[in-house]
CSV table of C-alpha atoms and ligand atoms in Angstrom, one decimal:
chain,number,residue,atom,x,y,z
A,1,UNK,CA,-70.2,-27.7,-68.9
A,2,UNK,CA,-69.8,-25.2,-66.1
A,3,UNK,CA,-66.8,-25.6,-63.8
A,4,UNK,CA,-67.6,-27.2,-60.5
A,5,UNK,CA,-66.1,-26.2,-57.2
A,6,UNK,CA,-63.8,-29.0,-56.1
A,7,UNK,CA,-62.0,-29.5,-52.8
A,8,UNK,CA,-59.0,-31.8,-52.7
A,9,UNK,CA,-57.6,-33.1,-49.5
A,10,UNK,CA,-53.8,-33.7,-49.7
A,11,UNK,CA,-51.0,-31.9,-51.7
A,12,UNK,CA,-49.0,-35.0,-52.4
A,13,UNK,CA,-48.5,-36.2,-56.0
A,14,UNK,CA,-51.9,-37.8,-55.9
A,15,UNK,CA,-53.7,-34.6,-54.8
A,16,UNK,CA,-51.9,-32.0,-57.0
A,17,UNK,CA,-52.2,-34.3,-60.0
A,18,UNK,CA,-56.0,-34.3,-59.5
A,19,UNK,CA,-56.0,-30.5,-59.1
A,20,UNK,CA,-53.8,-30.2,-62.3
A,21,UNK,CA,-56.4,-32.3,-64.5
A,22,UNK,CA,-59.5,-31.0,-62.8
A,23,UNK,CA,-58.3,-27.4,-63.4
A,24,UNK,CA,-57.8,-28.4,-67.2
A,25,UNK,CA,-61.3,-29.5,-67.3
A,26,UNK,CA,-62.4,-25.9,-66.1
A,27,UNK,CA,-63.2,-26.7,-62.5
A,28,UNK,CA,-62.3,-24.2,-59.6
A,29,UNK,CA,-60.0,-26.1,-57.4
A,30,UNK,CA,-59.0,-25.9,-53.8
A,31,UNK,CA,-56.4,-28.0,-52.2
A,32,UNK,CA,-56.0,-28.5,-48.5
A,33,UNK,CA,-53.1,-29.9,-46.8
A,34,UNK,CA,-52.2,-30.2,-43.1
A,35,UNK,CA,-48.4,-29.5,-43.7
A,36,UNK,CA,-46.6,-26.6,-44.9
A,37,UNK,CA,-45.3,-25.6,-48.3
A,38,UNK,CA,-41.9,-26.8,-47.2
A,39,UNK,CA,-42.9,-30.1,-46.0
A,40,UNK,CA,-41.4,-33.1,-47.8
A,41,UNK,CA,-44.2,-35.5,-47.8
A,42,UNK,CA,-44.0,-39.1,-49.1
A,43,UNK,CA,-44.0,-37.6,-52.8
A,44,UNK,CA,-40.7,-35.8,-52.4
A,45,UNK,CA,-38.0,-38.3,-51.1
A,46,UNK,CA,-39.1,-41.4,-53.2
A,47,UNK,CA,-37.0,-43.0,-55.8
A,48,UNK,CA,-38.6,-41.3,-58.8
A,49,UNK,CA,-39.1,-44.3,-61.0
A,50,UNK,CA,-42.0,-44.5,-63.4
A,51,UNK,CA,-42.5,-48.0,-63.8
A,52,UNK,CA,-44.3,-50.0,-66.5
A,53,UNK,CA,-42.1,-52.8,-65.2
A,54,UNK,CA,-44.1,-52.9,-62.1
A,55,UNK,CA,-47.2,-54.8,-63.2
A,56,UNK,CA,-47.0,-57.3,-60.2
A,57,UNK,CA,-49.0,-56.0,-57.2
A,58,UNK,CA,-47.2,-56.1,-53.8
A,59,UNK,CA,-49.7,-58.9,-52.7
A,60,UNK,CA,-48.1,-61.6,-54.9
A,61,UNK,CA,-47.2,-65.3,-54.2
A,62,UNK,CA,-44.0,-65.6,-52.1
A,63,UNK,CA,-44.4,-62.3,-50.3
A,64,UNK,CA,-45.9,-63.7,-47.2
A,65,UNK,CA,-43.0,-66.3,-47.0
A,66,UNK,CA,-40.5,-63.5,-47.4
A,67,UNK,CA,-42.2,-61.3,-44.8
A,68,UNK,CA,-41.9,-64.3,-42.1
A,69,UNK,CA,-38.3,-65.0,-43.3
A,70,UNK,CA,-37.3,-61.4,-42.8
A,71,UNK,CA,-39.3,-60.8,-39.6
A,72,UNK,CA,-36.4,-61.3,-37.3
A,73,UNK,CA,-33.6,-59.4,-39.1
A,74,UNK,CA,-33.4,-55.8,-38.1
A,75,UNK,CA,-31.7,-54.9,-41.4
A,76,UNK,CA,-33.9,-56.6,-43.7
A,77,UNK,CA,-35.8,-54.8,-46.5
A,78,UNK,CA,-39.4,-56.1,-45.6
A,79,UNK,CA,-40.7,-56.0,-41.9
A,80,UNK,CA,-44.1,-56.3,-40.4
A,81,UNK,CA,-44.2,-55.2,-36.7
A,82,UNK,CA,-46.3,-57.9,-34.9
A,83,UNK,CA,-48.9,-56.1,-32.7
A,84,UNK,CA,-52.5,-56.8,-31.5
A,85,UNK,CA,-54.2,-54.3,-33.6
A,86,UNK,CA,-57.5,-55.0,-35.3
A,87,UNK,CA,-56.9,-53.1,-38.4
A,88,UNK,CA,-53.5,-54.6,-38.9
A,89,UNK,CA,-54.9,-58.2,-38.3
A,90,UNK,CA,-57.7,-57.6,-40.8
A,91,UNK,CA,-55.3,-56.0,-43.3
A,92,UNK,CA,-52.8,-59.0,-43.0
A,93,UNK,CA,-55.6,-61.4,-43.5
A,94,UNK,CA,-56.7,-59.6,-46.7
A,95,UNK,CA,-53.1,-59.4,-48.0
A,96,UNK,CA,-52.6,-63.1,-47.3
A,97,UNK,CA,-55.8,-63.9,-49.2
A,98,UNK,CA,-54.8,-61.7,-52.2
A,99,UNK,CA,-51.3,-63.0,-52.5
A,100,UNK,CA,-52.0,-65.7,-55.2
A,101,UNK,CA,-51.3,-66.2,-58.8
A,102,UNK,CA,-54.8,-65.6,-60.0
A,103,UNK,CA,-54.8,-62.1,-58.4
A,104,UNK,CA,-51.4,-61.2,-60.1
A,105,UNK,CA,-52.9,-62.6,-63.4
A,106,UNK,CA,-56.0,-60.3,-62.9
A,107,UNK,CA,-54.3,-57.1,-61.8
A,108,UNK,CA,-51.2,-57.3,-64.3
A,109,UNK,CA,-52.8,-56.0,-67.4
A,110,UNK,CA,-54.4,-53.0,-65.4
A,111,UNK,CA,-51.1,-52.0,-63.8
A,112,UNK,CA,-49.5,-52.1,-67.1
A,113,UNK,CA,-52.2,-50.0,-68.6
A,114,UNK,CA,-52.2,-47.4,-65.9
A,115,UNK,CA,-48.3,-47.1,-65.8
A,116,UNK,CA,-48.1,-46.7,-69.5
A,117,UNK,CA,-50.7,-44.2,-69.5
A,118,UNK,CA,-49.1,-42.3,-66.6
A,119,UNK,CA,-45.6,-42.2,-68.2
A,120,UNK,CA,-47.3,-40.6,-71.2
A,121,UNK,CA,-48.8,-38.0,-69.0
A,122,UNK,CA,-45.3,-37.3,-67.6
A,123,UNK,CA,-44.0,-36.8,-71.1
A,124,UNK,CA,-46.7,-34.7,-72.0
A,125,UNK,CA,-46.3,-32.4,-68.9
A,126,UNK,CA,-42.6,-32.2,-69.8
A,127,UNK,CA,-43.5,-31.1,-73.2
A,128,UNK,CA,-46.1,-28.6,-72.2
A,129,UNK,CA,-44.4,-26.9,-69.1
A,130,UNK,CA,-40.6,-27.7,-69.6
A,131,UNK,CA,-38.7,-30.6,-68.1
A,132,UNK,CA,-37.3,-28.9,-65.1
A,133,UNK,CA,-37.6,-32.1,-63.3
A,134,UNK,CA,-35.0,-34.2,-65.1
A,135,UNK,CA,-37.3,-36.7,-66.8
A,136,UNK,CA,-35.3,-39.3,-68.5
A,137,UNK,CA,-36.4,-42.3,-70.6
A,138,UNK,CA,-33.6,-44.7,-70.2
A,139,UNK,CA,-35.3,-47.7,-68.9
A,140,UNK,CA,-34.3,-49.7,-65.6
A,141,UNK,CA,-32.2,-52.6,-64.8
A,142,UNK,CA,-33.0,-55.1,-62.1
A,143,UNK,CA,-29.5,-56.4,-61.1
A,144,UNK,CA,-28.9,-60.0,-59.7
A,145,UNK,CA,-26.2,-61.3,-57.6
A,146,UNK,CA,-27.4,-65.0,-57.8
A,147,UNK,CA,-28.4,-67.4,-60.6
A,148,UNK,CA,-31.5,-68.2,-58.5
A,149,UNK,CA,-32.6,-64.6,-58.5
A,150,UNK,CA,-31.9,-64.2,-62.2
A,151,UNK,CA,-34.0,-67.2,-63.0
A,152,UNK,CA,-36.9,-65.6,-61.0
A,153,UNK,CA,-36.4,-62.2,-62.8
A,154,UNK,CA,-36.4,-64.1,-66.2
A,155,UNK,CA,-39.7,-65.5,-65.4
A,156,UNK,CA,-41.0,-62.0,-64.8
A,157,UNK,CA,-39.5,-60.9,-68.2
A,158,UNK,CA,-41.4,-63.7,-70.0
A,159,UNK,CA,-44.7,-62.5,-68.2
A,160,UNK,CA,-43.8,-59.0,-69.2
A,161,UNK,CA,-43.3,-59.9,-72.9
A,162,UNK,CA,-46.8,-61.8,-72.7
A,163,UNK,CA,-48.3,-58.5,-71.7
A,164,UNK,CA,-46.4,-56.6,-74.5
A,165,UNK,CA,-43.9,-54.8,-72.3
A,166,UNK,CA,-40.5,-54.7,-73.6
A,167,UNK,CA,-37.9,-56.4,-71.4
A,168,UNK,CA,-34.9,-58.8,-71.8
A,169,UNK,CA,-32.5,-60.8,-69.8
A,170,UNK,CA,-28.9,-59.6,-70.0
A,171,UNK,CA,-25.6,-61.2,-68.9
A,172,UNK,CA,-23.3,-59.2,-66.6
A,173,UNK,CA,-21.1,-58.5,-69.7
A,174,UNK,CA,-24.0,-57.0,-71.6
A,175,UNK,CA,-25.0,-54.7,-68.6
A,176,UNK,CA,-21.4,-53.6,-68.2
A,177,UNK,CA,-21.4,-52.8,-72.0
A,178,UNK,CA,-24.4,-50.4,-71.2
A,179,UNK,CA,-22.9,-48.8,-68.1
A,180,UNK,CA,-19.2,-48.9,-69.1
A,181,UNK,CA,-17.9,-46.6,-66.3
A,182,UNK,CA,-19.5,-48.5,-63.6
A,183,UNK,CA,-18.0,-51.7,-61.9
A,184,UNK,CA,-20.7,-54.1,-60.8
A,185,UNK,CA,-20.6,-57.5,-59.1
A,186,UNK,CA,-23.6,-59.3,-60.4
A,187,UNK,CA,-24.2,-62.6,-62.3
A,188,UNK,CA,-26.7,-60.5,-64.8
A,189,UNK,CA,-30.0,-58.9,-64.7
A,190,UNK,CA,-32.9,-57.9,-66.7
A,191,UNK,CA,-33.7,-54.6,-68.6
A,192,UNK,CA,-37.1,-52.8,-68.8
A,193,UNK,CA,-37.0,-50.4,-71.7
A,194,UNK,CA,-40.2,-48.3,-71.0
A,195,UNK,CA,-39.4,-47.2,-67.4
A,196,UNK,CA,-38.5,-43.7,-66.9
A,197,UNK,CA,-37.2,-41.6,-63.9
A,198,UNK,CA,-37.2,-38.1,-62.5
A,199,UNK,CA,-36.4,-36.1,-59.5
A,200,UNK,CA,-39.5,-36.0,-57.4
A,201,UNK,CA,-38.9,-32.9,-55.4
A,202,UNK,CA,-38.4,-31.0,-58.8
A,203,UNK,CA,-41.6,-32.6,-60.3
A,204,UNK,CA,-43.7,-31.6,-57.3
A,205,UNK,CA,-42.4,-28.0,-57.5
A,206,UNK,CA,-43.2,-27.9,-61.2
A,207,UNK,CA,-46.8,-29.2,-60.5
A,208,UNK,CA,-47.4,-27.0,-57.8
A,209,UNK,CA,-46.2,-24.0,-59.8
A,210,UNK,CA,-48.4,-25.0,-62.7
A,211,UNK,CA,-51.6,-25.6,-60.7
A,212,UNK,CA,-51.0,-22.2,-58.9
A,213,UNK,CA,-50.5,-20.5,-62.3
A,214,UNK,CA,-54.0,-21.7,-63.4
A,215,UNK,CA,-55.6,-20.5,-60.3
A,216,UNK,CA,-55.8,-23.7,-58.0
A,217,UNK,CA,-55.7,-22.3,-54.3
A,218,UNK,CA,-53.5,-24.4,-51.9
A,219,UNK,CA,-54.3,-23.8,-48.3
A,220,UNK,CA,-51.4,-25.1,-46.1
A,221,UNK,CA,-51.6,-25.8,-42.3
A,222,UNK,CA,-55.3,-26.8,-43.0
A,223,UNK,CA,-55.7,-30.2,-41.4
A,224,UNK,CA,-59.0,-31.7,-42.0
A,225,UNK,CA,-60.9,-32.4,-38.8
A,226,UNK,CA,-64.5,-33.3,-39.8
A,227,UNK,CA,-67.3,-33.3,-42.5
A,228,UNK,CA,-70.8,-32.3,-43.0
A,229,UNK,CA,-73.0,-34.6,-44.9
A,230,UNK,CA,-76.8,-34.4,-45.7
A,231,UNK,CA,-77.9,-38.0,-46.7
A,232,UNK,CA,-75.9,-39.0,-49.7
A,233,UNK,CA,-74.3,-35.6,-50.3
A,234,UNK,CA,-71.4,-34.1,-48.7
A,235,UNK,CA,-71.9,-30.4,-47.9
A,236,UNK,CA,-68.6,-29.3,-46.5
A,237,UNK,CA,-65.3,-30.2,-45.0
A,238,UNK,CA,-64.0,-28.6,-41.8
A,239,UNK,CA,-60.3,-27.9,-41.2
A,240,UNK,CA,-58.7,-26.6,-38.2
A,241,UNK,CA,-59.1,-23.1,-39.5
A,242,UNK,CA,-62.3,-22.9,-41.6
A,243,UNK,CA,-65.1,-24.6,-43.3
A,244,UNK,CA,-65.0,-25.3,-47.2
A,245,UNK,CA,-68.2,-26.1,-49.1
A,246,UNK,CA,-68.0,-27.4,-52.7
A,247,UNK,CA,-69.7,-29.3,-55.4
A,248,UNK,CA,-67.2,-32.2,-55.2
A,249,UNK,CA,-64.7,-33.5,-52.6
A,250,UNK,CA,-61.7,-35.8,-53.4
A,251,UNK,CA,-59.7,-37.5,-50.7
A,252,UNK,CA,-56.0,-38.0,-51.6
A,253,UNK,CA,-54.4,-37.8,-48.1
A,254,UNK,CA,-52.0,-40.8,-48.7
A,255,UNK,CA,-51.5,-43.0,-45.7
A,256,UNK,CA,-53.8,-40.8,-43.5
A,257,UNK,CA,-56.8,-41.2,-45.8
A,258,UNK,CA,-58.5,-44.1,-43.7
A,259,UNK,CA,-58.5,-41.8,-40.7
A,260,UNK,CA,-60.3,-39.1,-42.6
A,261,UNK,CA,-62.6,-41.7,-44.4
A,262,UNK,CA,-63.7,-43.1,-41.1
A,263,UNK,CA,-65.3,-39.8,-40.2
A,264,UNK,CA,-67.6,-40.5,-43.1
A,265,UNK,CA,-68.3,-43.9,-42.0
A,266,UNK,CA,-66.1,-45.3,-44.8
A,267,UNK,CA,-63.8,-48.3,-44.4
A,268,UNK,CA,-60.6,-48.1,-46.4
A,269,UNK,CA,-58.2,-50.8,-45.2
A,270,UNK,CA,-54.6,-49.5,-45.5
A,271,UNK,CA,-51.5,-49.7,-43.6
A,272,UNK,CA,-48.5,-47.3,-43.8
A,273,UNK,CA,-45.4,-48.9,-45.5
A,274,UNK,CA,-42.4,-46.9,-44.2
A,275,UNK,CA,-39.5,-46.7,-46.6
A,276,UNK,CA,-36.1,-44.7,-46.5
A,277,UNK,CA,-33.9,-42.9,-49.0
A,278,UNK,CA,-30.4,-41.6,-48.9
A,279,UNK,CA,-29.2,-39.0,-51.4
A,280,UNK,CA,-25.6,-38.7,-52.3
A,281,UNK,CA,-24.9,-35.2,-53.7
A,282,UNK,CA,-21.4,-36.3,-54.9
A,283,UNK,CA,-21.4,-40.0,-55.4
A,284,UNK,CA,-17.9,-41.6,-56.3
A,285,UNK,CA,-19.7,-43.0,-59.4
A,286,UNK,CA,-23.0,-42.4,-61.0
A,287,UNK,CA,-24.7,-45.0,-63.0
A,288,UNK,CA,-26.7,-43.3,-65.9
A,289,UNK,CA,-29.5,-46.0,-65.9
A,290,UNK,CA,-31.5,-46.5,-62.7
A,291,UNK,CA,-31.4,-50.0,-61.1
A,292,UNK,CA,-33.2,-52.2,-58.7
A,293,UNK,CA,-30.7,-54.3,-56.5
A,294,UNK,CA,-33.2,-57.3,-56.6
A,295,UNK,CA,-32.0,-59.5,-53.5
A,296,UNK,CA,-31.6,-56.3,-51.4
A,297,UNK,CA,-34.8,-54.7,-52.8
A,298,UNK,CA,-33.0,-51.3,-53.1
A,299,UNK,CA,-33.7,-48.9,-56.0
A,300,UNK,CA,-30.8,-46.6,-57.2
A,301,UNK,CA,-31.7,-43.7,-59.2
A,302,UNK,CA,-29.6,-41.0,-60.8
A,303,UNK,CA,-31.1,-37.5,-60.2
A,304,UNK,CA,-29.1,-34.7,-61.9
A,305,UNK,CA,-25.6,-35.2,-60.4
A,306,UNK,CA,-26.7,-36.8,-57.5
A,307,UNK,CA,-27.6,-40.5,-56.7
A,308,UNK,CA,-30.5,-41.6,-54.6
A,309,UNK,CA,-30.9,-45.1,-53.0
A,310,UNK,CA,-34.1,-46.2,-51.3
A,311,UNK,CA,-35.8,-49.2,-49.9
A,312,UNK,CA,-37.4,-51.0,-47.1
A,313,UNK,CA,-41.1,-51.6,-46.5
A,314,UNK,CA,-41.6,-51.5,-42.8
A,315,UNK,CA,-45.4,-52.1,-41.8
A,316,UNK,CA,-45.0,-50.7,-38.4
A,317,UNK,CA,-48.0,-48.2,-37.9
A,318,UNK,CA,-48.3,-44.3,-38.5
A,319,UNK,CA,-44.8,-43.4,-37.4
A,320,UNK,CA,-42.2,-41.5,-39.5
A,321,UNK,CA,-39.3,-42.0,-37.1
A,322,UNK,CA,-36.0,-43.4,-38.6
A,323,UNK,CA,-35.0,-46.8,-37.7
A,324,UNK,CA,-31.0,-46.8,-38.1
A,325,UNK,CA,-30.8,-50.7,-38.6
A,326,UNK,CA,-33.0,-50.5,-41.7
A,327,UNK,CA,-31.1,-47.6,-43.2
A,328,UNK,CA,-27.9,-49.4,-42.3
A,329,UNK,CA,-29.4,-52.4,-44.3
A,330,UNK,CA,-29.7,-50.1,-47.4
A,331,UNK,CA,-26.2,-48.8,-47.1
A,332,UNK,CA,-24.7,-52.2,-46.5
A,333,UNK,CA,-26.4,-53.7,-49.6
A,334,UNK,CA,-24.9,-51.0,-52.1
A,335,UNK,CA,-21.2,-52.1,-52.1
A,336,UNK,CA,-22.3,-55.8,-52.8
A,337,UNK,CA,-23.4,-54.7,-56.2
A,338,UNK,CA,-21.2,-51.6,-56.8
A,339,UNK,CA,-17.8,-52.5,-55.2
A,340,UNK,CA,-16.6,-49.0,-55.8
A,341,UNK,CA,-18.8,-47.8,-53.2
A,342,UNK,CA,-17.9,-48.1,-49.4
A,343,UNK,CA,-19.9,-47.4,-46.2
A,344,UNK,CA,-17.7,-44.1,-45.8
A,345,UNK,CA,-19.6,-42.6,-48.9
A,346,UNK,CA,-22.8,-42.4,-46.9
A,347,UNK,CA,-21.3,-40.9,-43.7
A,348,UNK,CA,-22.9,-37.8,-42.5
A,349,UNK,CA,-25.8,-38.2,-45.0
A,350,UNK,CA,-29.2,-37.6,-43.5
A,351,UNK,CA,-31.7,-40.3,-44.4
A,352,UNK,CA,-35.3,-39.5,-45.3
A,353,UNK,CA,-38.3,-41.6,-44.6
A,354,UNK,CA,-41.9,-41.6,-46.1
A,355,UNK,CA,-45.0,-43.5,-45.4
A,356,UNK,CA,-46.4,-45.3,-48.5
A,357,UNK,CA,-50.1,-45.9,-48.6
A,358,UNK,CA,-50.6,-49.5,-48.8
A,359,UNK,CA,-53.9,-51.3,-49.6
A,360,UNK,CA,-54.1,-55.1,-48.6
A,361,UNK,CA,-54.4,-56.3,-52.3
A,362,UNK,CA,-51.6,-53.9,-53.6
A,363,UNK,CA,-53.8,-52.1,-56.0
A,364,UNK,CA,-54.9,-48.6,-55.5
A,365,UNK,CA,-58.3,-47.1,-54.5
A,366,UNK,CA,-59.6,-44.9,-57.3
A,367,UNK,CA,-63.2,-43.8,-57.8
A,368,UNK,CA,-66.3,-42.9,-56.2
A,369,UNK,CA,-67.9,-44.6,-53.1
A,370,UNK,CA,-71.5,-45.4,-53.5
A,371,UNK,CA,-72.3,-44.0,-50.3
A,372,UNK,CA,-71.8,-40.2,-51.4
A,373,UNK,CA,-72.7,-38.8,-54.8
A,374,UNK,CA,-70.1,-36.0,-54.7
A,375,UNK,CA,-67.0,-37.8,-53.2
A,376,UNK,CA,-64.2,-39.6,-54.8
A,377,UNK,CA,-60.9,-41.2,-53.4
A,378,UNK,CA,-57.4,-41.6,-55.0
A,379,UNK,CA,-55.0,-43.3,-52.6
A,380,UNK,CA,-53.4,-46.7,-51.8
A,381,UNK,CA,-50.8,-46.6,-54.5
A,382,UNK,CA,-47.9,-48.0,-52.2
A,383,UNK,CA,-44.6,-48.3,-54.2
A,384,UNK,CA,-46.2,-46.9,-57.2
A,385,UNK,CA,-47.8,-43.5,-56.2
A,386,UNK,CA,-45.3,-41.2,-58.1
A,387,UNK,CA,-45.6,-43.4,-61.1
A,388,UNK,CA,-49.3,-43.7,-61.2
A,389,UNK,CA,-49.9,-40.1,-59.8
A,390,UNK,CA,-50.9,-38.3,-63.2
A,391,UNK,CA,-53.1,-41.1,-64.6
A,392,UNK,CA,-54.9,-41.3,-61.3
A,393,UNK,CA,-55.3,-37.4,-61.3
A,394,UNK,CA,-56.7,-37.7,-64.8
A,395,UNK,CA,-59.0,-40.5,-64.1
A,396,UNK,CA,-60.3,-38.7,-61.1
A,397,UNK,CA,-60.9,-35.5,-63.2
A,398,UNK,CA,-62.8,-37.5,-65.7
A,399,UNK,CA,-65.0,-39.0,-62.9
A,400,UNK,CA,-65.8,-35.8,-61.2
A,401,UNK,CA,-66.6,-34.2,-64.6
A,402,UNK,CA,-69.2,-36.9,-65.1
A,403,UNK,CA,-67.2,-38.7,-68.0
A,404,UNK,CA,-66.6,-42.4,-68.4
A,405,UNK,CA,-63.1,-43.0,-67.3
A,406,UNK,CA,-60.6,-43.4,-70.1
A,407,UNK,CA,-59.4,-46.7,-68.4
A,408,UNK,CA,-61.7,-49.4,-66.9
A,409,UNK,CA,-61.0,-49.0,-63.1
A,410,UNK,CA,-64.0,-50.7,-61.7
A,411,UNK,CA,-61.8,-53.2,-59.9
A,412,UNK,CA,-60.1,-50.2,-58.1
A,413,UNK,CA,-63.2,-49.2,-56.5
A,414,UNK,CA,-62.9,-47.9,-53.0
A,415,UNK,CA,-65.9,-50.0,-52.0
A,416,UNK,CA,-64.4,-53.2,-52.7
A,417,UNK,CA,-63.9,-54.3,-49.0
A,418,UNK,CA,-67.3,-53.1,-48.1
A,419,UNK,CA,-69.1,-49.6,-47.8
B,1,LIG,C1,-38.4,-45.0,-50.1
B,1,LIG,C2,-39.5,-44.8,-50.9
B,1,LIG,C3,-39.5,-44.9,-52.4
B,1,LIG,C4,-40.4,-44.9,-53.3
B,1,LIG,N1,-39.9,-44.8,-54.7
B,1,LIG,C5,-41.2,-44.7,-55.4
B,1,LIG,C6,-40.7,-44.7,-56.8
B,1,LIG,O1,-39.7,-44.8,-57.4
B,1,LIG,N2,-41.8,-44.6,-57.8
B,1,LIG,C7,-43.2,-44.6,-57.4
B,1,LIG,O2,-44.1,-44.5,-58.1
B,1,LIG,N3,-43.4,-44.4,-56.0
B,1,LIG,C8,-42.5,-44.6,-55.0
B,1,LIG,N4,-42.7,-44.4,-53.8
B,1,LIG,C9,-44.2,-44.4,-53.4
B,1,LIG,C10,-44.7,-42.9,-53.5
B,1,LIG,O3,-43.8,-42.0,-52.8
B,1,LIG,C11,-46.1,-42.7,-52.9
B,1,LIG,O4,-46.8,-43.8,-53.4
B,1,LIG,C12,-46.7,-41.4,-53.1
B,1,LIG,O5,-45.8,-40.4,-52.7
B,1,LIG,C13,-48.1,-41.1,-52.4
B,1,LIG,O6,-48.5,-40.1,-52.7
B,1,LIG,P1,-49.8,-39.5,-52.1
B,1,LIG,O7,-50.2,-38.1,-52.7
B,1,LIG,O8,-50.8,-40.4,-52.0
B,1,LIG,O9,-49.5,-39.3,-50.5
B,1,LIG,P2,-48.5,-38.2,-49.7
B,1,LIG,O10,-47.4,-37.8,-50.5
B,1,LIG,O11,-48.3,-38.9,-48.4
B,1,LIG,O12,-49.4,-36.8,-49.6
B,1,LIG,C14,-50.6,-37.0,-48.7
B,1,LIG,C15,-50.7,-35.7,-48.2
B,1,LIG,O13,-52.0,-35.7,-47.3
B,1,LIG,C16,-51.8,-34.7,-46.4
B,1,LIG,N5,-52.6,-34.9,-45.2
B,1,LIG,C17,-52.7,-36.0,-44.4
B,1,LIG,N6,-53.8,-35.9,-43.5
B,1,LIG,C18,-54.3,-34.8,-43.8
B,1,LIG,C19,-55.5,-34.1,-43.2
B,1,LIG,N7,-56.1,-34.7,-41.9
B,1,LIG,N8,-55.8,-32.9,-43.6
B,1,LIG,C20,-55.1,-32.3,-44.7
B,1,LIG,N9,-54.1,-32.9,-45.3
B,1,LIG,C21,-53.6,-34.1,-44.9
B,1,LIG,C22,-50.3,-34.8,-46.0
B,1,LIG,O14,-49.8,-33.8,-45.2
B,1,LIG,C23,-49.7,-35.1,-47.3
B,1,LIG,O15,-49.0,-33.9,-47.9
B,1,LIG,C24,-41.7,-44.6,-52.6
B,1,LIG,C25,-41.9,-44.4,-51.4
B,1,LIG,C26,-40.9,-44.5,-50.4
B,1,LIG,C27,-41.2,-44.3,-49.1
């Protein structure tokens, strides 16, 4: 097969993973991003978790009730800003309809397969190009402060076992034995053995260096402003500086993808889900295994000698501004689980914010749209974009090469809400 010319829009983890696998298939790849090489898009400040444990999509039973309960608490981890916006109302309705047990039952095996395949890709990348990004395969705890929550997590463990995912319920004592230097105030938790973690900015640097080494051209400060199509074929994409023609085009522009897709008359229901992270370069103590503080919905990830805390899902439009109350919510939750932390440990630390691309059914969009023969999309990964980055890139590279995707992703079609 002769290599095709491919233009990818977006240099986040999705765009660069697609570039990596497309270049390996012998294609000539160009990546366009409106940011600069120093920008820290959503793929940099996230919590670095690779999560076979996350086989339940965001649209799951209980989430609507939780959103309503937390709506009026400014420090809560989940918030939907009510506003009269047709896209938001339509997204909310689709989310409501998807949040049922049958949807979870249908999606769980696919999310398991994608996350496990992606974890394998990360390990292969570290073996081939060096583990400069601190990939560790230590699993992940979900820590619980209440018996009620532990019972809920035990049900997830049961479901995980049915799916063949290794997981177990542990008492507070058993968790303490695995983290002997860390004092925790919990009733117990669960442990997912196959989860991994890494330092996202270092992974992105390694990925960027590798794609550039094999000849991928990355054009920064190149915001996409329009398209030229001829019937069912896209001929070129226009940026603020230049027009790019290619055989194939791939849209991986994260939460901004629907705006770009709209110019091609494509509907891609999505809302930005803002989250925050706080990195402590010298934490008073550093757990060696990542953890989710379940009631607080905060993730805690050791990254080298540092420790990152991240959380909050704020559906409040395309706005990256930092809401101090939500950040305070994250900081306040930490000493409740780790009593040796105090609010003082967070003083002077600059929080980071990122916009997760959230589809209404909690499942990514991966694949071609039927409207165009030379166009594919990879976005909508919400809380799992880092984790699913490499496998999405691999699947998209297979699709643009005319191969059958190695995992059946028909249900992830970008056309599933209409063309
Ligand atoms: C607090 C927090 C914690 C998280 N933790 C985890 C985790 O532990 N594990 C996990 O798997 N996921 C996690 N995520 C989610 C993950 O970070 C995202 O799903 C992922 O980074 C999305 O990657 P992306 O490539 O789709 O988008 P982005 O990283 O946002 O990249 C999109 C790129 O498109 C570019 N772009 C936009 N518009 C245009 C345009 N018009 N022209 C050209 N370029 C354009 C942007 O500049 C950007 O660089 C977390 C997210 C947050 C906020």
